[in-house]
XYZ file of C-alpha atoms in Angstrom:
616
model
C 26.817 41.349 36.031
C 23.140 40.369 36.486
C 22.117 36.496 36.561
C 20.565 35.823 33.145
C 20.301 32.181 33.182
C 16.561 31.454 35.296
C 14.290 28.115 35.647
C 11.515 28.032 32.905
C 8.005 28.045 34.332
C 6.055 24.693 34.477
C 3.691 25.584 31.715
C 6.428 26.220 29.137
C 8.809 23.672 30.496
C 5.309 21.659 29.561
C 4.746 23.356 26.019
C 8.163 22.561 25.131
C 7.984 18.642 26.373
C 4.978 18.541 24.364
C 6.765 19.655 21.245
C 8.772 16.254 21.428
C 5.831 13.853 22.589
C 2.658 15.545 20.539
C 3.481 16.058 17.241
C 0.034 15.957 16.026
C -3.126 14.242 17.078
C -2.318 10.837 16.289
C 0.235 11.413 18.883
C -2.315 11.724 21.254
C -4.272 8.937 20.983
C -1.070 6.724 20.622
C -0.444 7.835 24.110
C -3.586 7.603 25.455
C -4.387 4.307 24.053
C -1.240 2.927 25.174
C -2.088 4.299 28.738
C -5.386 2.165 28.302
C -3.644 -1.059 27.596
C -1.128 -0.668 31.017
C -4.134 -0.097 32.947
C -5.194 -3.677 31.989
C -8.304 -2.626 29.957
C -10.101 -5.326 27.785
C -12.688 -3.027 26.365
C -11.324 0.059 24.956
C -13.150 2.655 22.486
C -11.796 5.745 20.873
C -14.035 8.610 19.405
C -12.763 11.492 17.066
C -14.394 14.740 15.444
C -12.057 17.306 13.151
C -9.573 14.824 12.254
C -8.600 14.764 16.495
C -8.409 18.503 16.079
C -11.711 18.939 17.379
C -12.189 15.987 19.593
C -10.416 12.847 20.506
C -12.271 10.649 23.495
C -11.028 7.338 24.573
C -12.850 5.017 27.223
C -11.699 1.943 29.053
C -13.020 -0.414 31.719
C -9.143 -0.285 33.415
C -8.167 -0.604 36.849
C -8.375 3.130 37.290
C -7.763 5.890 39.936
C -7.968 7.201 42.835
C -8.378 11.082 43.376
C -4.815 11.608 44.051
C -3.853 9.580 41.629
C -5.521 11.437 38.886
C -4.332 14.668 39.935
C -0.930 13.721 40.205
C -0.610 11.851 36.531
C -0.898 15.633 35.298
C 2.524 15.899 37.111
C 5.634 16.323 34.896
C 7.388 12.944 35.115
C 4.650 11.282 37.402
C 5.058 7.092 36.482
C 4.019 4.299 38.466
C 5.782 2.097 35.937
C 9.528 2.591 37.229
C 10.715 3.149 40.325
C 14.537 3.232 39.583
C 16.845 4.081 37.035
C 17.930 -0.063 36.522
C 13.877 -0.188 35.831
C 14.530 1.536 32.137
C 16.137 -1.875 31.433
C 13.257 -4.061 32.132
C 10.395 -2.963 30.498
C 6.816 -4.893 30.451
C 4.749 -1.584 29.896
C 4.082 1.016 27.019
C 4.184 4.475 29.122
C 6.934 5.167 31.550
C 8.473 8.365 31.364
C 5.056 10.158 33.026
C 5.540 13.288 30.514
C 2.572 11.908 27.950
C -0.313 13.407 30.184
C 1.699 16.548 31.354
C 2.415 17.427 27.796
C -0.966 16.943 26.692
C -2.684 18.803 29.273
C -0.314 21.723 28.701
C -1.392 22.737 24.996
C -5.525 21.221 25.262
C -8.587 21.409 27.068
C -8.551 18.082 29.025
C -11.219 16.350 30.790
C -10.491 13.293 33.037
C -12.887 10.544 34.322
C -12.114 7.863 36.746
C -12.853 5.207 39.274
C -11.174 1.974 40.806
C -13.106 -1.186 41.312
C -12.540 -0.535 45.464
C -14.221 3.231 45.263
C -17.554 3.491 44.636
C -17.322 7.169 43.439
C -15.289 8.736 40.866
C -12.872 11.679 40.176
C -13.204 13.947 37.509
C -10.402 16.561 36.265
C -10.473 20.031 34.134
C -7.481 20.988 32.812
C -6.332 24.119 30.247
C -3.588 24.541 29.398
C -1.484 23.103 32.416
C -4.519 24.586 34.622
C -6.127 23.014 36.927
C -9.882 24.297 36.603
C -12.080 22.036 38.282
C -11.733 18.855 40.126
C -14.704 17.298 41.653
C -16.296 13.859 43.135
C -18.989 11.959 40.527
C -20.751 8.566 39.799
C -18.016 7.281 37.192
C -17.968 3.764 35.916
C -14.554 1.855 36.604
C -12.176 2.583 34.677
C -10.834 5.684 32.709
C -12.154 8.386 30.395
C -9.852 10.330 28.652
C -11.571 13.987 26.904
C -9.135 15.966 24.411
C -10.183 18.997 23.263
C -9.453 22.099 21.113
C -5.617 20.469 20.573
C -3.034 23.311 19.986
C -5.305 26.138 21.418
C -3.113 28.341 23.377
C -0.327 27.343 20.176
C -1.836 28.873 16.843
C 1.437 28.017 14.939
C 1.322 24.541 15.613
C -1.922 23.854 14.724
C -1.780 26.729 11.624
C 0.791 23.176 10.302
C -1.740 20.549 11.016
C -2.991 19.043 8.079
C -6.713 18.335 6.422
C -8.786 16.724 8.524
C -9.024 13.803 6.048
C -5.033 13.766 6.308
C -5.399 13.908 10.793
C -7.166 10.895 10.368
C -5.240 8.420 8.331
C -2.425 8.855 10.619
C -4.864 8.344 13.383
C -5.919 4.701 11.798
C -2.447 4.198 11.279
C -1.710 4.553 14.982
C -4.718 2.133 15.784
C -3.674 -0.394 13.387
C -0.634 -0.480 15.223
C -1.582 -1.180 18.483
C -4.980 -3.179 17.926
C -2.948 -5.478 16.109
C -0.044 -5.241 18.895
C -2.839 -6.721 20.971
C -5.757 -8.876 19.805
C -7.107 -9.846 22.873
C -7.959 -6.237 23.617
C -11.682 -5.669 22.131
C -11.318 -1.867 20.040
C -14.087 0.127 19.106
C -13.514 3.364 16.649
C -15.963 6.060 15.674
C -15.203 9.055 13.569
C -17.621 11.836 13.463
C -20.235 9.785 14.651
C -19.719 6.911 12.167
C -18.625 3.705 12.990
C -14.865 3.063 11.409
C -13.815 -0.496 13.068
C -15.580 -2.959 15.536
C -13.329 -5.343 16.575
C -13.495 -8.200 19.359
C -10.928 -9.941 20.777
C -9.610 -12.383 18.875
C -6.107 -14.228 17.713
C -3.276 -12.374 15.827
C -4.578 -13.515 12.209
C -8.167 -12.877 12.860
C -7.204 -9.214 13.943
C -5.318 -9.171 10.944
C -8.199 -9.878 8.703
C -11.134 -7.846 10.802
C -8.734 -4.740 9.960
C -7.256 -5.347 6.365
C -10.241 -7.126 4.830
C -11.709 -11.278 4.662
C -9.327 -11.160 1.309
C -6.189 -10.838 3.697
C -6.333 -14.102 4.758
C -5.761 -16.252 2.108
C -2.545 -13.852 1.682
C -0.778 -15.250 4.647
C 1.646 -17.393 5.080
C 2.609 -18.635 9.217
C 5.533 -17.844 10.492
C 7.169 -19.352 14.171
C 11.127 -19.631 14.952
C 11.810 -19.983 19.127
C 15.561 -20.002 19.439
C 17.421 -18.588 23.319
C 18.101 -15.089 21.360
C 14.333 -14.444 19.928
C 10.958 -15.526 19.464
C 9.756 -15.082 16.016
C 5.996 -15.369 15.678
C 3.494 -13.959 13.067
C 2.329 -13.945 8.803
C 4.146 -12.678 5.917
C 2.424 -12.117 2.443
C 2.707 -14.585 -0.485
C 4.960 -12.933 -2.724
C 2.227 -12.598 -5.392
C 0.598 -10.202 -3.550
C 3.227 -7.767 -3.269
C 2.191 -3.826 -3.730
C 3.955 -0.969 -4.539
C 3.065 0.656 -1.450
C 4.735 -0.128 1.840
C 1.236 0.074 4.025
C 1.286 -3.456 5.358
C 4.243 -4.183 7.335
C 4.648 -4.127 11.054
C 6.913 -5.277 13.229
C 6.196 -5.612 16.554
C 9.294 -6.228 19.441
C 7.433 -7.113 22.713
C 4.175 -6.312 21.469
C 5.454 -2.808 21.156
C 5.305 -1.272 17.325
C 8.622 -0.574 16.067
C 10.431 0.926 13.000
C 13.307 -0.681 12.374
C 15.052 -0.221 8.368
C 17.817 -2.860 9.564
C 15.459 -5.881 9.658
C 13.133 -4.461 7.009
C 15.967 -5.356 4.538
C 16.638 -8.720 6.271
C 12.420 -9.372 4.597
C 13.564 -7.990 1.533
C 16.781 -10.112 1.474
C 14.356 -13.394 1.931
C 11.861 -12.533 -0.898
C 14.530 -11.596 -3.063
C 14.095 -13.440 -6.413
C 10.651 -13.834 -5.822
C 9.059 -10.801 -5.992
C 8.975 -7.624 -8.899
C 11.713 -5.057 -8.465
C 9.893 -1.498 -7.126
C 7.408 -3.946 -4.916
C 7.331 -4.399 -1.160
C 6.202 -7.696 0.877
C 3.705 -7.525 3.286
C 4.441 -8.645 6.871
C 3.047 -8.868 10.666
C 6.095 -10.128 12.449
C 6.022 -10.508 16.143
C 9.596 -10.456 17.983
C 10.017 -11.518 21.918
C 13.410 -10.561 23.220
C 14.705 -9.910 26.308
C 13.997 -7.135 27.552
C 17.307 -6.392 29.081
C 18.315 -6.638 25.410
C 16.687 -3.770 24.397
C 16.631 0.174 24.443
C 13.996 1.087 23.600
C 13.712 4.610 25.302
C 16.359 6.344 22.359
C 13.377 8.465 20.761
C 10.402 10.260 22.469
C 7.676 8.154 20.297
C 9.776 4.947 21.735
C 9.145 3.259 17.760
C 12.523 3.363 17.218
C 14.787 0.665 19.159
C 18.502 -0.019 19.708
C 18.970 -4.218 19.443
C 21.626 -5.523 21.882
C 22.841 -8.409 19.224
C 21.283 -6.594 15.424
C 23.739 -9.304 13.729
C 22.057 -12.533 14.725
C 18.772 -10.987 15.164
C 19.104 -10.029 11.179
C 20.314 -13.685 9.947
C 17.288 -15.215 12.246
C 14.817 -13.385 11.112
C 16.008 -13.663 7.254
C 16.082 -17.643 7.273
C 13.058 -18.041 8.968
C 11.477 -16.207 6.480
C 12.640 -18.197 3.985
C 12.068 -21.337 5.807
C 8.057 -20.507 6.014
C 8.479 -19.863 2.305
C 10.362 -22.821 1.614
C 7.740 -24.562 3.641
C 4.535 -23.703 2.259
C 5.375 -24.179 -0.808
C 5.758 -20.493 -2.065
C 8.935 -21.172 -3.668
C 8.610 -23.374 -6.754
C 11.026 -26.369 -6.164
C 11.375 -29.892 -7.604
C 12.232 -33.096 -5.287
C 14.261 -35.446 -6.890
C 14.865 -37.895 -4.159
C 10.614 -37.670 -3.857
C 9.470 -41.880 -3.497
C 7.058 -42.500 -6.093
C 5.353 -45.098 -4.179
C 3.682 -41.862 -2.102
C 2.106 -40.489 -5.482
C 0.484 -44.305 -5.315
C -3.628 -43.638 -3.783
C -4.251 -45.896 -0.527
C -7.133 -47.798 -2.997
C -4.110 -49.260 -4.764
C -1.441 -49.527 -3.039
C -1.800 -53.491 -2.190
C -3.265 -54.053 -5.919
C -0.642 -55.310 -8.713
C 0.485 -53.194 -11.688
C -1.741 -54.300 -15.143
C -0.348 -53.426 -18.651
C -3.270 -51.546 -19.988
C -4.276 -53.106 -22.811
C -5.820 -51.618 -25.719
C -9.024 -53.304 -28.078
C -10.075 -51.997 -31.333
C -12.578 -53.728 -33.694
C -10.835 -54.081 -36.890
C -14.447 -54.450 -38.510
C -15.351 -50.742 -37.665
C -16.036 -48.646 -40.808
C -17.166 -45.531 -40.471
C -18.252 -44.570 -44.282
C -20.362 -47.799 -44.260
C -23.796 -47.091 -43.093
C -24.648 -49.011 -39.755
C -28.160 -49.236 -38.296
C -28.376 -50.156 -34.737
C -31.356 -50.944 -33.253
C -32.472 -49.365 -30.045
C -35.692 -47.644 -29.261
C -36.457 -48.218 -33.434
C -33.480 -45.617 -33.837
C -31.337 -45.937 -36.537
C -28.024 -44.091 -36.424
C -26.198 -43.679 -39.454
C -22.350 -42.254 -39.908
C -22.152 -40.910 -42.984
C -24.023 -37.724 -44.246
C -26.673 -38.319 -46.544
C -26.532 -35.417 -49.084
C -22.857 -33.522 -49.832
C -23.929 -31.722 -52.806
C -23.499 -27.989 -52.874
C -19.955 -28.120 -50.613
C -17.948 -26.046 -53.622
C -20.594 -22.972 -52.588
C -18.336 -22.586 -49.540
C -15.535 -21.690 -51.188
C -17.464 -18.949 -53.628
C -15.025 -15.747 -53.723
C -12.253 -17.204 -52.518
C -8.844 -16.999 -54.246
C -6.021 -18.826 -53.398
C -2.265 -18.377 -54.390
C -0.368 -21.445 -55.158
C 2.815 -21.374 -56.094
C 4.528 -24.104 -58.925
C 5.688 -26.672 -55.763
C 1.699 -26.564 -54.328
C 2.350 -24.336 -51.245
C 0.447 -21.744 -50.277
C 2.955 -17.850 -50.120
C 3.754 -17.515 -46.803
C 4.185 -13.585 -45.250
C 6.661 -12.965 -42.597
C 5.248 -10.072 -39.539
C 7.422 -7.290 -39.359
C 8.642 -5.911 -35.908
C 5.811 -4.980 -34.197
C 6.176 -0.958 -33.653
C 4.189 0.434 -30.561
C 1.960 3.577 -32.517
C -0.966 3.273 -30.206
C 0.211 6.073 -27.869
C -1.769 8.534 -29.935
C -5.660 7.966 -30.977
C -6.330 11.127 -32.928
C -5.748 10.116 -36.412
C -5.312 13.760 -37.690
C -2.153 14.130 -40.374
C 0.063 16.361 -39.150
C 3.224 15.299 -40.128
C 5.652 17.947 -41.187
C 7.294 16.204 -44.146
C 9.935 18.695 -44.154
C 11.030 17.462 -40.539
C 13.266 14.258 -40.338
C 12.725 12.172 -36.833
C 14.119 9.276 -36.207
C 14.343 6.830 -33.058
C 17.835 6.223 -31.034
C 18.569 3.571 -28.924
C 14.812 3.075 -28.447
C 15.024 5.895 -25.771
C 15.871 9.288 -27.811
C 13.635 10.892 -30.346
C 16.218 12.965 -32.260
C 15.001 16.035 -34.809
C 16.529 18.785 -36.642
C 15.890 22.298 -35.864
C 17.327 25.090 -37.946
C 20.280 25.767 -35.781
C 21.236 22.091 -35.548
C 19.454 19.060 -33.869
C 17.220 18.200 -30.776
C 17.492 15.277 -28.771
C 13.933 14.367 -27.322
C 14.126 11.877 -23.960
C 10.794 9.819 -25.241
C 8.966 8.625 -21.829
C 9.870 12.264 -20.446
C 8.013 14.030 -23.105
C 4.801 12.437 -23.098
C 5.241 12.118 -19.676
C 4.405 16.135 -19.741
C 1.925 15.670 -22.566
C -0.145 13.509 -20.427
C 0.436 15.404 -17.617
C -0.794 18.632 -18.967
C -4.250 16.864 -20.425
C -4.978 15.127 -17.396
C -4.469 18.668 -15.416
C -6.951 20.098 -17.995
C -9.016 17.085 -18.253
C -9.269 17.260 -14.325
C -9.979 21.150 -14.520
C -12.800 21.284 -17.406
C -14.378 18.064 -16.223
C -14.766 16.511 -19.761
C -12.205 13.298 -19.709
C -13.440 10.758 -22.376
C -13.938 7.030 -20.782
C -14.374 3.841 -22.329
C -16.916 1.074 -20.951
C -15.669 -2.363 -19.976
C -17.361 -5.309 -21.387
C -17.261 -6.600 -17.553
C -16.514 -5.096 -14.553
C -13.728 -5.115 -12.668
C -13.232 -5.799 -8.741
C -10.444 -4.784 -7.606
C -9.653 -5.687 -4.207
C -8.355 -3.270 -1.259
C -7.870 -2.969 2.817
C -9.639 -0.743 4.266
C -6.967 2.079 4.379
C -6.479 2.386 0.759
C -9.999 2.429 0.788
C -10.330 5.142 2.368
C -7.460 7.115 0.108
C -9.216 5.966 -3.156
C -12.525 7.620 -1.300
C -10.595 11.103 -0.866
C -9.178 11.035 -4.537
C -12.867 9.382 -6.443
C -14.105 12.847 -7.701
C -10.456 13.663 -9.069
C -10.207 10.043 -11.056
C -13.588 10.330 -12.209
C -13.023 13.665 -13.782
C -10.063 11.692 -15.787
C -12.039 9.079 -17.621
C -12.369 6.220 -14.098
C -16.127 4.967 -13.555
C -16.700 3.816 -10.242
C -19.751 1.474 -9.486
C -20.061 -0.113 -5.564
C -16.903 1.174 -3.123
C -17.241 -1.256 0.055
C -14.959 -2.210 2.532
C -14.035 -5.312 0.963
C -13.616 -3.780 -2.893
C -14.258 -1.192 -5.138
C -15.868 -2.290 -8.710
C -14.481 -0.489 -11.479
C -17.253 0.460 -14.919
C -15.066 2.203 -17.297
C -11.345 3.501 -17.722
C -9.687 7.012 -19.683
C -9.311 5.352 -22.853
C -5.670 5.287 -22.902
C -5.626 2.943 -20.172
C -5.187 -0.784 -20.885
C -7.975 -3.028 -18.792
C -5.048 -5.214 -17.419
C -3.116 -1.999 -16.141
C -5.723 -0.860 -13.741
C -4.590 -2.794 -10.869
C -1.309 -1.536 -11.122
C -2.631 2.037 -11.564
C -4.734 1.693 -8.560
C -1.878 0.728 -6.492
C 0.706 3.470 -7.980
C -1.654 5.916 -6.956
C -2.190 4.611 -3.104
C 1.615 4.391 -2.744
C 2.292 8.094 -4.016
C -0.783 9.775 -2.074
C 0.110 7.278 1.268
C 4.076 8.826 0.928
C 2.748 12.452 -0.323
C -0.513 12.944 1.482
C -1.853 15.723 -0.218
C -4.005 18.072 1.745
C -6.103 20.384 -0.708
C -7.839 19.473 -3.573
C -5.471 21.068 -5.895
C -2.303 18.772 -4.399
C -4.753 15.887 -5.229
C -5.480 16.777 -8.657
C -1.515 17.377 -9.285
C -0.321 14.610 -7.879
C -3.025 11.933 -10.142
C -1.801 14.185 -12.915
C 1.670 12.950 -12.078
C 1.009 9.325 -11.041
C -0.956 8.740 -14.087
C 1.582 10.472 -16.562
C 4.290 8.594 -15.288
C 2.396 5.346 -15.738
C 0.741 5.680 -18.721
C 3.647 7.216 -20.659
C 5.652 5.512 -23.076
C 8.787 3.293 -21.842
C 12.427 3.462 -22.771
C 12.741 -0.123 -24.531
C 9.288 0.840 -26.679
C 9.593 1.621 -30.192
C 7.530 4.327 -32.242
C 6.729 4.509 -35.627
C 7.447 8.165 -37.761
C 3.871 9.186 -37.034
C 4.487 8.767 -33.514
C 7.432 10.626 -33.173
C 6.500 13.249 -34.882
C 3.088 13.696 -33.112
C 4.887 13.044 -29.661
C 7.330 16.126 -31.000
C 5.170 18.325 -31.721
C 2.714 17.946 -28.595
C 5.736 18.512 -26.466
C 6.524 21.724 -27.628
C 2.683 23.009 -27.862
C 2.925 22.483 -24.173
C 2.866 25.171 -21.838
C 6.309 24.208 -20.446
C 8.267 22.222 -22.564
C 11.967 21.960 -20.482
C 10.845 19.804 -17.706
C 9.208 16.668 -17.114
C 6.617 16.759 -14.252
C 9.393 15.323 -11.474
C 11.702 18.379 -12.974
C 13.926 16.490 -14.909
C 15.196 17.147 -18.111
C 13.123 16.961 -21.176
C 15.431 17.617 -24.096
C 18.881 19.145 -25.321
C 19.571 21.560 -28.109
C 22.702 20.646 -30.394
C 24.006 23.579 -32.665
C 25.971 23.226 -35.658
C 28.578 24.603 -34.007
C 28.569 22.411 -31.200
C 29.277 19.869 -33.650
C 31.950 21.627 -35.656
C 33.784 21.883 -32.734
C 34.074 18.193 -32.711
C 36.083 18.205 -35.510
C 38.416 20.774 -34.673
């Protein structure tokens, strides 16, 4: 029998390591970037065109290398950062496995650029697709450039599932947040298709935080700093008033190394519990130093996911000291009642003896008795001169008095939530009977028997269907606010609410000045409340950050959805007859009437039989 089992070429052995380190382009430039920082950079700039399809170019002023150097970091498994296998356990660097620039090479055009400080000429390197097509002596400044080209050439089906270029890039400023804020003292510069996206010096952990998320960021933060012999606990967590529905704006960083770690994410929750709305998440840049013989950190090919040596205490830790900076600053509302009162004394006072106040009043003050005072030939008098004509004020005016001289007093009936629906048209059946169970179930009788109606379900597909067609014929009806609102956002969800503008302003939103710092809001759909728009606004960020919708369609079906399933009507609410009935009959003039837009159950039918049965 023949030998069937042979050694895979280097190229594929390449293609296939590259399925596991480059996922997508953000891969790349978390690799390459992270190259940047071991090679001691201070100055590092990356450039992208197409989303990082097209182009992705980053530049440092590193230590470099030489020629052979260069040639071999193209090498499968080619590291100067270990040396033995005890190494994997001591960790100070990002890169170590030497597969990053091997895998990359293998499925792009790459273009290297290089010198050390000692060489006064450079090396520059061609590679395609695991090809070596040119290398060649320059004039190179020190330090490294980095050229990616044309990613996924020779692989047609993995780029065929790359998204939308707009899509490429938020993952791209996701992966620069990461490490630009992993480390401050590094200067970053970031252009996309020739614009300018961030310009950041070097600078301190909070100041990073704000250049990226925005100057309002900083009066969000709260310090945190814990030093015990197991961790290090450095970093800000968000005052729990600013708490968003999205999850954009935590990191957690173990060794200034990005990480993803559930476990301690629910040791933060676990501290803010109590203190923040349920469905909201805290905001936190959390900086962890460990040892690094206590970590693993080499379980996953992206190396964000990490294996603690001692989870258990590192979870308690991290949960009190949260707390305590809570506690600390004041963020939690408590009262002192061992407080001395002597410190509530000011320093002006606090030799000077304790006076009963004492209060004068001039028993010979009238104030019906005209007095004339003399000053300036002024006379000042306290009593009107001329009250005729006072019973003209009440002209018209009817009042009820009962026998015992009190006015009837009217008691407000429950206050019943009809405002759902502005058209004022009558179209109640009168032959239909609706009434309201349990302030959840709209319940209606059909000639077979009854239907039970799940309220925020229904008009969650009512809305959903007009906003789909308000979106598609352009003609949404908007009301004007009185004042404008600014509303205030990083720069991320900036950029999200720039993607989705067109689709909200075809829905009844009017947009006035989108900066970096804010977006100013000019009118609203007019069944959306004023004091609801922040919320909106936030709903929307979180469901297109977890979604991220590609094509304009996906957009438009997903602020159909958001907006439907905020605007709709709660179970708790109660409706008046006119409401259920309208809410009844728009359901079933929609064009599906079974499903809510999350494909959940709408309604059930109940025959007469059904109910015989019962009684059987």
């Amino acid at each position: 029998m023949a030998d069937i089992i042979k050694l895979l070429p280097d190229h594929v052995a390449n293609q296939i390591a590259a399925g596991e380190v480059v996922q997508r382009p953000s891969s790349v430039v978390k690799e390459l970037l992270e190259n940047a920082i071991d090679a001691g950079a201070t100055e590092i700039q990356l450039i992208v065109k197409g989303g990082g399809k097209t182009l992705i170019q980053i530049v440092d002023n590193g230590k470099g290398m030489s020629g052979t150097d260069a040639r071999l970091s193209f090498e499968r498994h080619a590291t100067s950062k270990i040396q033995k296998a005890e190494d994997l356990f001591n960790l100070h660097t990002k890169g170590f496995r030497g597969e990053a620039l091997a895998s990359i090479a293998a499925i792009a055009h790459v273009e290297m650029l290089t010198r050390t400080e000692e060489d006064e000429i450079g090396t520059r390197i061609k590679i395609e697709g695991s090809k070596v097509v040119a290398q060649e002596v320059v004039v190179a400044p020190k330090g490294t450039s980095m050229l990616v080209k044309n990613l996924f050439f020779n692989i047609p089906a993995r780029r065929n599932f790359l998204k939308s270029d707009q899509v490429e890039f938020r993952h791209i400023t996701d992966e620069f947040h990461r490490i630009s804020l992993a480390h401050p003292q590094v200067a970053f510069n970031f252009y996309n298709n020739g614009s300018d996206v961030f310009q950041l010096p070097a600078n301190d952990f909070r100041k990073r935080i704000v250049q990226i998320f925005g100057r309002k960021t900083d009066e969000k933060l709260v310090p945190v700093n814990e030093e015990t012999h197991v961790v290090k606990i450095s970093g800000y967590i968000q005052k729990p008033e600013f708490a968003k529905k999205s999850r954009g704006e935590q990191f957690f960083f173990a060794n200034n190394r990005f990480i993803k770690s559930p476990y301690l994410h629910h040791a933060i929750l676990g501290a803010f519990e109590g203190l923040i709305r349920p469905g909201t998440h805290p905001g936190y840049f959390l900086n962890l130093e460990v040892d690094p013989g206590t970590i693993d950190i080499n379980i996953h090919p992206t190396k964000t996911e990490v294996k603690f040596d001692d989870e258990h205490t590192l979870y308690a830790m991290l949960k009190s000291t949260v707390k305590h900076s809570l506690g600390q600053f004041n963020v939690i509302p408590a009262i002192d009642f061992n407080q001395d009162q002597n410190l509530d004394t000011p320093y002006s006072y606090k030799n000077k003896e304790v006076g009963i106040p004492q209060v004068v009043v001039d028993s010979s003050f009238n104030p019906f008795e005209a007095v004339k005072t003399t000053k300036g030939n002024s006379t000042s008098n306290y009593m009107k001169s001329k009250v005729d004509g006072w019973e003209s004020l009440y002209s018209g005016i009817q009042m009820a008095v009962d026998t015992k001289g009190h006015s009837h007093v009217e008691f407000e009936s429950e206050v019943v939530n009809s405002s759902i629906f502005d058209d004022g048209k009558e179209i109640i059946d009168h032959t239909t009977t609706t009434f309201q169970l349990r302030k959840k179930y709209i319940i209606t009788t059909i000639k077979s028997g009854m239907v039970v109606i799940n309220q925020s379900r229904a008009h969650q597909r009512v809305l959903y269907e007009n906003f789909l067609k308000n979106i598609t014929i352009k003609e949404a009806v908007s009301q004007q606010l009185l004042f404008p609102l600014m509303l205030s956002f990083s720069t991320n969800e900036i950029n999200i609410l720039q993607e989705i503008k067109d689709n909200l302003c075809t829905v009844g939103f009017v947009f006035g000045e989108v900066s970096q710092e804010g977006v100013e809001i000019l009118g609203v759909p007019v069944l959306v409340v004023e004091s609801e728009v922040q919320m909106i606004m936030e709903q929307l960020i979180s469901d297109f950050q977890q979604e991220i919708p590609g094509d304009s369609f996906s957009q438009s079906d997903m602020l159909a959805k958001t907006l439907a399933k905020t605007l709709s009507v709660k179970t708790g609410e109660t409706l008046d007859e006119f409401s259920q009935v309208k809410l009844v009959n728009d359901l079933f003039a929609c064009k599906e009437t079974t499903l809510s837009p999350f494909n959940k159950k709408v309604y059930v039918t109940i025959t007469e039989n059904d109910i015989e049965r019962k009684f059987i």
